[in-house]
Short mmCIF file of C-alpha atoms in Angstrom, two decimals:
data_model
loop_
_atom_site.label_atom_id
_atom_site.label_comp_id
_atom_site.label_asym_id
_atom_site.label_seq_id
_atom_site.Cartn_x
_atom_site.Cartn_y
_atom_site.Cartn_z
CA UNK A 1 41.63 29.43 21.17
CA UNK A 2 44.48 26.67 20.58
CA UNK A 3 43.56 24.87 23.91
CA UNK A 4 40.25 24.86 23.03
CA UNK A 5 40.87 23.42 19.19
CA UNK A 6 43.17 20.75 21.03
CA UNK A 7 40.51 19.30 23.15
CA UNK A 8 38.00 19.00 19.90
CA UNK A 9 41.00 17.22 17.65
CA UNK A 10 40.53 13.12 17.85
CA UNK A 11 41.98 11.75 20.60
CA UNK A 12 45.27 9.59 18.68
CA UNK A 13 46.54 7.67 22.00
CA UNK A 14 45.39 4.30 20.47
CA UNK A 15 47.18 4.59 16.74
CA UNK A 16 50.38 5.10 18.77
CA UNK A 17 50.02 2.55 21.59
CA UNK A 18 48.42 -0.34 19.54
CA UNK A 19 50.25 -1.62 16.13
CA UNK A 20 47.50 -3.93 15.33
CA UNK A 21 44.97 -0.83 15.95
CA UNK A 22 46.84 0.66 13.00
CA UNK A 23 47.47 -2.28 10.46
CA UNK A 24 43.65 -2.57 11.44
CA UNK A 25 42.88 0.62 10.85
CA UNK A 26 44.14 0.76 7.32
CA UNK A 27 42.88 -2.47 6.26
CA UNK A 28 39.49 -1.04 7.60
CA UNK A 29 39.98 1.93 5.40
CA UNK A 30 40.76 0.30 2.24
CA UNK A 31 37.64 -2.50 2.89
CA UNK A 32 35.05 -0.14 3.05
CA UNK A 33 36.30 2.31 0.60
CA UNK A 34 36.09 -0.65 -1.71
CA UNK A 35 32.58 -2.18 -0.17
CA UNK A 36 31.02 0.82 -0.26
CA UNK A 37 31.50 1.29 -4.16
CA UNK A 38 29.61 -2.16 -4.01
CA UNK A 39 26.85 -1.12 -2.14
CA UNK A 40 25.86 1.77 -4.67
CA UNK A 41 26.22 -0.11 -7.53
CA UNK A 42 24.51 -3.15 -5.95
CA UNK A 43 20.93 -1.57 -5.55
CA UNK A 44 21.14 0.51 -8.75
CA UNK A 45 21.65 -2.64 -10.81
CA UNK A 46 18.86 -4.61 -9.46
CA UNK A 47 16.90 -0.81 -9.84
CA UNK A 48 18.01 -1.09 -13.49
CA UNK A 49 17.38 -4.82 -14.25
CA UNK A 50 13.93 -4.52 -12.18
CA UNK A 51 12.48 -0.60 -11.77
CA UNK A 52 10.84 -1.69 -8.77
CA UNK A 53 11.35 0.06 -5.17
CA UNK A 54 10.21 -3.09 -4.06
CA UNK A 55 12.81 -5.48 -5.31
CA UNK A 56 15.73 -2.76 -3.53
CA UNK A 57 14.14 -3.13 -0.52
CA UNK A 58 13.74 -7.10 -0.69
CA UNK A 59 17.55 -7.11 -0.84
CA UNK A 60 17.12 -6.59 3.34
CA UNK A 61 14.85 -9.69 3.58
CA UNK A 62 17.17 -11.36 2.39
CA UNK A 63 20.27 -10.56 4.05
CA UNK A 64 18.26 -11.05 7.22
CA UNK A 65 17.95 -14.63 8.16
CA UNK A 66 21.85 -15.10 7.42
CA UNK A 67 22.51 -12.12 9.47
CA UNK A 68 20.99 -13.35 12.10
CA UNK A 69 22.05 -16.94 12.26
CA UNK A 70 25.46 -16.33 11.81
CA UNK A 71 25.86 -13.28 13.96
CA UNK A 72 24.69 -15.33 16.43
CA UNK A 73 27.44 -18.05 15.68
CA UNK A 74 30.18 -15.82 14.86
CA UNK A 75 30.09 -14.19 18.38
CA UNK A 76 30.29 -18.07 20.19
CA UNK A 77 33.04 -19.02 17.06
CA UNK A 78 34.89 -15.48 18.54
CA UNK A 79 35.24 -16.56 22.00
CA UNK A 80 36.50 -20.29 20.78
CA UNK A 81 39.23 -19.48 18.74
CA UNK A 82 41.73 -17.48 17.67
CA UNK A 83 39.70 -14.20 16.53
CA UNK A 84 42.65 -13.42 13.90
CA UNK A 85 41.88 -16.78 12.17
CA UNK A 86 37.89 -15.35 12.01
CA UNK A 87 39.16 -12.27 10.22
CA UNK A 88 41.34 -13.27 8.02
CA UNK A 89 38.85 -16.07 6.91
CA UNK A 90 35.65 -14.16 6.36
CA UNK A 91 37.68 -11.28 4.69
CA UNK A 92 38.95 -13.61 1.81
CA UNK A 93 35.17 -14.83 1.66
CA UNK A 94 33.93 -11.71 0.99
CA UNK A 95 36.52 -10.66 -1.43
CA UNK A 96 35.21 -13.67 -3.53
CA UNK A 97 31.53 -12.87 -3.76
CA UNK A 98 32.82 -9.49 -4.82
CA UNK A 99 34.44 -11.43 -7.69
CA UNK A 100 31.29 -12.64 -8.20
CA UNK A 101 29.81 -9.57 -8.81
CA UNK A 102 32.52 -8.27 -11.37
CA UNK A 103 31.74 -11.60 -13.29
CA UNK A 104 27.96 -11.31 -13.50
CA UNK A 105 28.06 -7.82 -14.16
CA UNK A 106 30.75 -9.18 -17.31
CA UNK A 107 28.15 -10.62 -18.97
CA UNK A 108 26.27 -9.79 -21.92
CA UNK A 109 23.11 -9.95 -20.20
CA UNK A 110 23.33 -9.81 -16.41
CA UNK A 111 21.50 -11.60 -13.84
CA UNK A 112 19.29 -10.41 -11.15
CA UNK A 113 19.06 -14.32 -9.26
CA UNK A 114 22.87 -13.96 -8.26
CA UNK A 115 22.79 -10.16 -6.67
CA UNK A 116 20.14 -11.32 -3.88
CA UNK A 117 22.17 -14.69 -3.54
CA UNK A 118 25.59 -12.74 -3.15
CA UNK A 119 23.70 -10.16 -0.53
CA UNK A 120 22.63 -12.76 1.66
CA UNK A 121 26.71 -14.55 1.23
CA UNK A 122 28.21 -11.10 2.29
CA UNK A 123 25.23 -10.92 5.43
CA UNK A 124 26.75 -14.11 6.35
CA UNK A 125 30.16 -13.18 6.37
CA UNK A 126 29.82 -10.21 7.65
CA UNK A 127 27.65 -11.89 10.87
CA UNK A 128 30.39 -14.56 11.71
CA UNK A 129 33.50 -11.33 11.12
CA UNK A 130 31.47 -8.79 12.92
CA UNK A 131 31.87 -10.18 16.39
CA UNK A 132 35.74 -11.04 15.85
CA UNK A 133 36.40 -7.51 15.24
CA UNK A 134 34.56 -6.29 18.04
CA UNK A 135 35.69 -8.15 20.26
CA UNK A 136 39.67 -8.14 19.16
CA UNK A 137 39.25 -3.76 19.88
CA UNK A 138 39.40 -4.65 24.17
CA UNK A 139 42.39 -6.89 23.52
CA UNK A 140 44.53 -4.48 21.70
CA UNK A 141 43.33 -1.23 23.19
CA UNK A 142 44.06 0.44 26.84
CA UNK A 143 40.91 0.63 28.16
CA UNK A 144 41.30 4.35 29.16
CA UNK A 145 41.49 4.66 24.95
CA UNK A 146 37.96 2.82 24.12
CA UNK A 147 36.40 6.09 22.88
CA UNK A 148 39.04 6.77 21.47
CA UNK A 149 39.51 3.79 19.47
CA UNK A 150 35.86 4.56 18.48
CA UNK A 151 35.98 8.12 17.20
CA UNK A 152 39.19 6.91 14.94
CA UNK A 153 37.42 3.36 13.61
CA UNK A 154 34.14 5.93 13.16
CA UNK A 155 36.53 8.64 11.38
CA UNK A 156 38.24 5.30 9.27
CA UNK A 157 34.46 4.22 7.81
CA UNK A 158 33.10 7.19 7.35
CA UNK A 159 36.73 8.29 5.06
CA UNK A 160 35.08 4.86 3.25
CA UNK A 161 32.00 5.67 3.09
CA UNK A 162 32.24 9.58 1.71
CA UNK A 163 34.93 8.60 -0.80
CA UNK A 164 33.15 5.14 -2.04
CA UNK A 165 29.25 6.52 -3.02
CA UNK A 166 30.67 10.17 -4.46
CA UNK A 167 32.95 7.76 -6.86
CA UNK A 168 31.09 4.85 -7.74
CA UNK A 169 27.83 7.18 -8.73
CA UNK A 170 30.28 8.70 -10.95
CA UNK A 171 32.08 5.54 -12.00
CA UNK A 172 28.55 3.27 -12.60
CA UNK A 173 27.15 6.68 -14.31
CA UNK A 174 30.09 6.84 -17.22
CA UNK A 175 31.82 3.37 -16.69
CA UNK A 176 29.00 0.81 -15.72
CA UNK A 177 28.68 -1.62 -12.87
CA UNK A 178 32.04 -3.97 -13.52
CA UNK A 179 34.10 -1.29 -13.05
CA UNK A 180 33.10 -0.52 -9.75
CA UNK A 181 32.95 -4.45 -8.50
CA UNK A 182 36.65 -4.51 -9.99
CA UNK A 183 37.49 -1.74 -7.17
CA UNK A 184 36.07 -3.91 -4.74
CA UNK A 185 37.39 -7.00 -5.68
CA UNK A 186 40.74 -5.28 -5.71
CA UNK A 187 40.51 -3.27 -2.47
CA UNK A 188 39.47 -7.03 -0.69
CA UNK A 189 43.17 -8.30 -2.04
CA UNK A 190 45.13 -5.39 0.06
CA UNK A 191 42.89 -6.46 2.73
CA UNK A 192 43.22 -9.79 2.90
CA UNK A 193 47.42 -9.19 3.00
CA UNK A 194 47.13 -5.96 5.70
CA UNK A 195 45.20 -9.09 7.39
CA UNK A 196 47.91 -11.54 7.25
CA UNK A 197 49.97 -8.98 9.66
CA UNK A 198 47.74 -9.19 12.71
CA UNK A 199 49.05 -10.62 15.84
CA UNK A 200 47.39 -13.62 16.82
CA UNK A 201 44.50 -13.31 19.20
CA UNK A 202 43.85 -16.69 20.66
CA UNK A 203 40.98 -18.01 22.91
CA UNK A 204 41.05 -18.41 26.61
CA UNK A 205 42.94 -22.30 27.34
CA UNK A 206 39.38 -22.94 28.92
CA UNK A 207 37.45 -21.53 26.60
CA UNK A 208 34.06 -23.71 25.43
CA UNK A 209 33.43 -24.97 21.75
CA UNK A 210 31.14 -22.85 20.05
CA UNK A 211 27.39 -23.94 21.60
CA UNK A 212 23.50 -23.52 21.85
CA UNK A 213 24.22 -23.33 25.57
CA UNK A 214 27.28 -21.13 25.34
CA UNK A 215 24.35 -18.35 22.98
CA UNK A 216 21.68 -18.68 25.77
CA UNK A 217 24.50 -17.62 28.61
CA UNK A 218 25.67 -14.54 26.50
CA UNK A 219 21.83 -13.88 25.57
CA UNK A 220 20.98 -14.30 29.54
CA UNK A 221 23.97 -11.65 30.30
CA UNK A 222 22.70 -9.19 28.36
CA UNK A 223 18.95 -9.44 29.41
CA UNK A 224 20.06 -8.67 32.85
CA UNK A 225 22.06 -5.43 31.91
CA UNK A 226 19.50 -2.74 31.61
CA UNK A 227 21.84 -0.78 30.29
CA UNK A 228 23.36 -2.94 27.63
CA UNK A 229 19.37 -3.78 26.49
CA UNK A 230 18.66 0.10 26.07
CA UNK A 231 21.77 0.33 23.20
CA UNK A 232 20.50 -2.78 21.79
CA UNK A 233 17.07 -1.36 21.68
CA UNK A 234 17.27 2.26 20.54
CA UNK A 235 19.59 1.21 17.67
CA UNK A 236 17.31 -1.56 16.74
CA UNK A 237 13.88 1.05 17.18
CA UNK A 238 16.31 3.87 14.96
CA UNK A 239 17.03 1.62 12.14
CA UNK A 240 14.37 -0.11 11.94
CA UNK A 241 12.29 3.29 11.47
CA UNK A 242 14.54 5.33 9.99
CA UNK A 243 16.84 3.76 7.72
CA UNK A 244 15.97 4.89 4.00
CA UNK A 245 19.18 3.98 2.22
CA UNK A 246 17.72 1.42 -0.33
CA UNK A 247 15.20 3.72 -1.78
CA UNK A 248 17.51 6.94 -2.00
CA UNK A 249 17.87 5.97 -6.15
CA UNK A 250 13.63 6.81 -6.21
CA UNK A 251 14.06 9.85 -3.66
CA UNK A 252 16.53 11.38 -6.12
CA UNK A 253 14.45 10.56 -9.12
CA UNK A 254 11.47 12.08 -7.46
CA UNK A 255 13.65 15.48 -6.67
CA UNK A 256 14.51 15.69 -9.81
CA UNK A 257 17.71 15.20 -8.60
CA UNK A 258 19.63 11.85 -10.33
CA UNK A 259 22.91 13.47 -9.92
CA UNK A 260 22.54 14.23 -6.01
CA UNK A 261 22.40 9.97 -5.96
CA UNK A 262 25.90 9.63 -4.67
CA UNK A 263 25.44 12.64 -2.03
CA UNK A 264 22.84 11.19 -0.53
CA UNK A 265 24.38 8.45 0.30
CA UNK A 266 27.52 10.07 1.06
CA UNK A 267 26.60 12.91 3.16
CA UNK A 268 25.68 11.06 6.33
CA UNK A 269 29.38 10.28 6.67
CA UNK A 270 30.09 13.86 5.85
CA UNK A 271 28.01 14.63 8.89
CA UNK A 272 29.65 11.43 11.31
CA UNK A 273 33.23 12.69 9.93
CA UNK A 274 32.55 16.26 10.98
CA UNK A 275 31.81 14.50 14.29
CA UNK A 276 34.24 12.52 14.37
CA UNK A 277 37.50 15.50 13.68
CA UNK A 278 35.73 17.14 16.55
CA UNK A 279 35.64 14.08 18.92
CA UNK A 280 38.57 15.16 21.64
CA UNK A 281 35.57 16.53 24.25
CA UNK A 282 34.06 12.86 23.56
CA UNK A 283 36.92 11.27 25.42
CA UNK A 284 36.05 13.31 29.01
CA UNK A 285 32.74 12.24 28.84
CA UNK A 286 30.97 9.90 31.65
CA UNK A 287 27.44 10.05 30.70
CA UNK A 288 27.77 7.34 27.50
CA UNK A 289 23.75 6.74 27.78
CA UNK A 290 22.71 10.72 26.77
CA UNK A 291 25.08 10.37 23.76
CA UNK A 292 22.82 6.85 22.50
CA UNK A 293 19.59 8.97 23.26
CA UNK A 294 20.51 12.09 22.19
CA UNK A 295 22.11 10.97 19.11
CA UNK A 296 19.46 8.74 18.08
CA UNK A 297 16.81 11.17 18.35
CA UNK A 298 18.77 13.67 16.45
CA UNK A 299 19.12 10.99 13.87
CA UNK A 300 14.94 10.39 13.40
CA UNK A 301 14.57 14.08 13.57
CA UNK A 302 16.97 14.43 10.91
CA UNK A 303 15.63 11.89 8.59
CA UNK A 304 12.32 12.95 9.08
CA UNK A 305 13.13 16.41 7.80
CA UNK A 306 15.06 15.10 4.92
CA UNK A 307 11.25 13.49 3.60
CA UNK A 308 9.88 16.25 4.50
CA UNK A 309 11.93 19.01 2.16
CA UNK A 310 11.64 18.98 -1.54
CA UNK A 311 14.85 20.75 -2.24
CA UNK A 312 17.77 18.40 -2.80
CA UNK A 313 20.01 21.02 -1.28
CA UNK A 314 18.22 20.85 2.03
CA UNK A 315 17.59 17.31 1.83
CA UNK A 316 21.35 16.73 1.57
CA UNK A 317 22.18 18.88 4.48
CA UNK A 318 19.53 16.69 6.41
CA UNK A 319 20.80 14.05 6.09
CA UNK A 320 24.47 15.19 6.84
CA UNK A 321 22.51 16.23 10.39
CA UNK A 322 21.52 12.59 10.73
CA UNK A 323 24.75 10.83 10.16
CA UNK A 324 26.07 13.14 12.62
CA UNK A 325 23.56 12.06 15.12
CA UNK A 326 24.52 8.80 14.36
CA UNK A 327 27.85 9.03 15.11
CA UNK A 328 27.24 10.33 18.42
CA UNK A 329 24.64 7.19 19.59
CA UNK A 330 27.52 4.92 17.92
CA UNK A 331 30.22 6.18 20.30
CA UNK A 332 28.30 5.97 23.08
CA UNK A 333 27.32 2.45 22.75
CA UNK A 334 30.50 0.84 21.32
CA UNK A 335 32.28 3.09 24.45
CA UNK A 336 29.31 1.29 26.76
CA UNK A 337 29.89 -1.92 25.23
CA UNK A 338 33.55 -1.85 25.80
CA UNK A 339 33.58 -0.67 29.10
CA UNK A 340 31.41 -3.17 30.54
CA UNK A 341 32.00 -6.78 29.10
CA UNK A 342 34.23 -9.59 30.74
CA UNK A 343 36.47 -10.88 27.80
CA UNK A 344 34.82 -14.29 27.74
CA UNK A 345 31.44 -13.12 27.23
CA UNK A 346 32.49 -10.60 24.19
CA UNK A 347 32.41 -12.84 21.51
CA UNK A 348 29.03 -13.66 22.54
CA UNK A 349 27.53 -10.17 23.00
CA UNK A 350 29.03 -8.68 20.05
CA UNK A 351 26.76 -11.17 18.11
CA UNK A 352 23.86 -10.31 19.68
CA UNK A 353 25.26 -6.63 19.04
CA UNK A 354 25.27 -7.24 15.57
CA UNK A 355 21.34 -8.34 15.29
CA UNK A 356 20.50 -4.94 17.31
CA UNK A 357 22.96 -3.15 14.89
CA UNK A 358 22.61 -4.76 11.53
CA UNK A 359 19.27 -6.77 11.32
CA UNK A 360 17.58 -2.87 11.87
CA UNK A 361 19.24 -1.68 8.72
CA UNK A 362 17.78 -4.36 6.72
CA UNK A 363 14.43 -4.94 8.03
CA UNK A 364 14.50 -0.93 7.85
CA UNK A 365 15.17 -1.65 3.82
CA UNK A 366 12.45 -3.59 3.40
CA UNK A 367 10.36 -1.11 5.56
CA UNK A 368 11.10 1.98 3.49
CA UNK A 369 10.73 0.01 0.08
CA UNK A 370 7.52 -1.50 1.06
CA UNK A 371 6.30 1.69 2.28
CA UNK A 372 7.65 3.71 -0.53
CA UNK A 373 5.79 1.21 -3.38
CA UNK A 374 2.69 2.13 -1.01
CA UNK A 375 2.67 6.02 -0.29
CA UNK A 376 5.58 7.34 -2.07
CA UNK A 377 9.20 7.95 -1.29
CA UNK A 378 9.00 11.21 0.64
CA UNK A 379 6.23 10.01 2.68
CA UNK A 380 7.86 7.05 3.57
CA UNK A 381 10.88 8.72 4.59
CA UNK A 382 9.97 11.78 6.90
CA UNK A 383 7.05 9.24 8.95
CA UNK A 384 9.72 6.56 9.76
CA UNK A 385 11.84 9.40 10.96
CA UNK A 386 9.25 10.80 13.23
CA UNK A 387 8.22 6.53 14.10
CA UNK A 388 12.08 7.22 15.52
CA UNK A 389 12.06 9.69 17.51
CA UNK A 390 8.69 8.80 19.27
CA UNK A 391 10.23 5.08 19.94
CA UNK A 392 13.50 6.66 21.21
CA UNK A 393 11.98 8.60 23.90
CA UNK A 394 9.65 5.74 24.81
CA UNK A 395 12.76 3.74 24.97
CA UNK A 396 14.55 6.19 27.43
CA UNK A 397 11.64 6.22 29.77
CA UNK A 398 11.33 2.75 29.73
CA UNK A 399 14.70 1.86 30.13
CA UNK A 400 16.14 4.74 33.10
CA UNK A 401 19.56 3.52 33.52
CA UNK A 402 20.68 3.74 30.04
CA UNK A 403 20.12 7.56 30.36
CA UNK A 404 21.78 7.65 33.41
CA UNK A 405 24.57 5.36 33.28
CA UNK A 406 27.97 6.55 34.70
CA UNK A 407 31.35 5.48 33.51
CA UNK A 408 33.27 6.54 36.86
CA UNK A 409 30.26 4.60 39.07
CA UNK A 410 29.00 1.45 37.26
CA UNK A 411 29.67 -1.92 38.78
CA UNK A 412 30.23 -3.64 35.22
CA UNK A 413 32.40 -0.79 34.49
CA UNK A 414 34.82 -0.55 37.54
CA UNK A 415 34.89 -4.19 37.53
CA UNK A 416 36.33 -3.93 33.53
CA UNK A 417 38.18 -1.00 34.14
CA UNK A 418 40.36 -2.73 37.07
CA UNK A 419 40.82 -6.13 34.84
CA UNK A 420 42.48 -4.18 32.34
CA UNK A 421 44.61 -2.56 34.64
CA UNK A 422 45.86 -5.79 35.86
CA UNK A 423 46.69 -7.18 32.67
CA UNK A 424 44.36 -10.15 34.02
CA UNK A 425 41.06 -11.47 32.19
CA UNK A 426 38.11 -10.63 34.60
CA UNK A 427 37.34 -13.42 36.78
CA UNK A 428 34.67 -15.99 37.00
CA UNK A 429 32.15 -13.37 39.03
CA UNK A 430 32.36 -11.17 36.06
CA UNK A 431 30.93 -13.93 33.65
CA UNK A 432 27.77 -14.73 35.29
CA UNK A 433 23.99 -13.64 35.04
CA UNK A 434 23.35 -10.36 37.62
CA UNK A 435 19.90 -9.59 38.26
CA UNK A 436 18.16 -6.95 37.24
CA UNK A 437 19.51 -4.56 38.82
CA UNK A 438 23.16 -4.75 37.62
CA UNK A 439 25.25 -2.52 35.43
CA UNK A 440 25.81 -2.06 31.67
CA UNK A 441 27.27 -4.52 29.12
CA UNK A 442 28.86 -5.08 25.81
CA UNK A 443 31.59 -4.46 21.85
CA UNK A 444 32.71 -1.24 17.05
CA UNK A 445 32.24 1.10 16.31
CA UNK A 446 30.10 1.97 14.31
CA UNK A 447 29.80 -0.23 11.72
CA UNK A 448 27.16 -2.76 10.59
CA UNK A 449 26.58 -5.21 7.52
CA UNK A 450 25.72 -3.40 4.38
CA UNK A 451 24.94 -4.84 1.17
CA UNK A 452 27.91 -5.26 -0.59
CA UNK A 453 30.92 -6.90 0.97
CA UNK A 454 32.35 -5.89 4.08
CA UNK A 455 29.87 -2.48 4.26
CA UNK A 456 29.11 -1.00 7.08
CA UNK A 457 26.37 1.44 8.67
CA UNK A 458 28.53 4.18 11.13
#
């Protein structure tokens, strides 16, 4: 019985090999514990200012274009210069629009015009840091450790996100909105410092100035890596259907339920910590495609029962089933990812990682809010769950190597795996455009741009 509780505990190689893996670690923890008490209050103040569904779920139209531009930039600024710089830059950014929050939410009569404009300032922070980070965890990270690394970032957000909801319902509910944007603002200052610790992480002496052509060659890497396109694709297909979040505050009203409000949004990351403490067996695992399927089918199967019950208890434990499932597609891409991309190309793909994993949760906002206005909140919820599971398995059929990819055979893979061992960057063969027929590709762990600074998915 202890052997077998051994090989379920996380895996804690990369806290003691890596001291930037731990000051980022920490700084990760505080960030989102902070970002997270943002992203309630965020959506229940434009609920209370407004009272439409509508107007929550406009809050991912407009985080969208930003997102998308920038995440795109970010990953060509990440391979140009020093990816500490990145951090440390965007980090103090979003610290300020939380400011910005705390002051609007000051006044005697707050404003709805500055929530939407501060939403799509964090989208665009959080687009240009997003790739940095990503692409910094290869660099300071053996690359036996990658999953690793995962399960502990995963198990570091989810701590975040379980502690931030359950106390800012409770803190907006008896205090009010400031006080909650006054944690954040505060929990971006220890940031910013933890930040300040990091090694430098400098570009390549070659490397090329951030570039329209330098996009297309990342963007033409990851076309050719069936693999790669499959996580892209099923994350993008399980978001985009099954992403509820912004109309949980209606969902809660319509149980009868206000209280449950923080739950809800906490008790995904009870499921992806529950995961994540049980993550050792994750680490022997060679089959990284079946976890991205499997889990992202569990997670539309999940959501899609949480519409479908009407008692808040079951509806809770739901959708602690479908942040579990989540947590198990996230490791196996950001293990996938990891494995398979030459260091000069990661900047790059983690931006175009961050449209498959970020612009999903916010077109998936506007989806469910749209929806909701339409046919209700329940309805909306338990058909874009079943929209995910049906697109999943289309996905898997469609794309064949993703389910059947194989850490100890793939080319990209091997080709990584013996870089790293060398202590050399891969060379110029490892940069270029395969054909169809080559391996897998590209960078966290599950986390993606929220609405409130520095907030993450899983």
């Amino acid at each position: 019985m202890t052997v077998k509780l051994s090989a379920l505990l996380p895996d804690l190689s990369p806290w003691r090999s890596s001291r930037d893996f731990r000051l980022l670690w920490v700084q990760g923890l505080i960030a989102y514990f902070g970002s997270f008490m943002a992203m309630i209050a965020l959506p229940l103040q434009i609920k209370e200012l407004t009272g439409s569904p509508l107007a929550v779920g406009v809050m991912g139209a407009v985080e969208l274009v930003p997102l998308v531009v920038c995440g795109l930039y970010g990953g060509a600024l990440a391979d140009a210069i020093d990816r500490r710089k990145v951090i440390l830059a965007t980090e103090a950014g979003l610290g300020l629009l939380a400011l910005m929050l705390l002051v609007n939410a000051l006044l005697p009569q707050p404003l709805l015009w500055p929530l939407y404009v501060v939403a799509a300032g964090v989208s665009a922070l959080a687009g240009l840091q997003r790739p940095a980070l990503d692409s910094l965890m290869a660099r300071i990270v053996p690359h036996d450790q990658l999953t690793a690394a995962a399960a502990l970032n995963a198990l570091r957000w989810q701590l975040g996100a379980i502690a931030g909801p359950a106390l800012a319902g409770l803190v907006v509910a008896y205090a009010g909105h400031a006080p909650a944007y006054a944690t954040t603002v505060g929990c971006f200052v220890v940031s910013v410092l933890l930040c300040l610790r990091l090694s430098p992480s400098p570009a390549a002496h070659d490397a090329e100035k951030p570039s329209l052509r330098g996009i297309a060659e990342g963007a033409r890497y990851a076309w050719s890596r069936p693999v790669l396109l499959g996580t892209y694709a099923v994350d993008l297909a399980a978001m985009l259907f099954a992403f509820p979040n912004a109309i949980f505050p209606f969902l809660a009203e319509d149980l009868g339920a206000e209280w449950s409000l923080g739950l809800m949004y906490a008790a995904g990351s009870v499921g992806s910590v529950v995961l994540s403490l049980t993550s050792g067996w994750t680490s022997r695992v060679r089959r990284h495609g079946l976890l991205v399927v499997c889990g992202a089918a569990g997670w539309g199967l999940s959501v899609a029962a949480a519409g479908w019950f009407s008692n808040v208890w079951l509806v809770l434990l739901c959708l602690t089933f479908a942040g579990a499932g989540d947590m198990l597609s996230g490791l196996g891409r950001s293990t996938i990812w990891n494995q398979t991309i030459p260091d000069g190309l990661r900047g790059r793909l983690a931006g175009i990682e961050v449209l498959s994993y970020s612009v999903g949760p916010q077109l998936g906002q506007v989806r469910a809010g749209a929806m909701a206005g339409w046919t209700g909140t329940r309805p909306a919820i338990w058909s874009g769950g079943l929209a995910c599971l049906l697109s999943v398995g289309l996905l898997a059929a469609v794309l064949p190597k993703l389910v059947t990819y194989d850490a100890e055979t793939d080319e990209d893979a091997l080709r990584r795996r013996a870089a790293s061992a060398a202590g050399t960057p891969p060379g110029p063969e490892d940069t270029g455009t395969a054909g169809p027929g080559g391996g897998a590709g590209a960078a966290p762990g599950a986390e993606d741009a929220g609405a409130a600074p520095g907030a993450a998915r899983s």
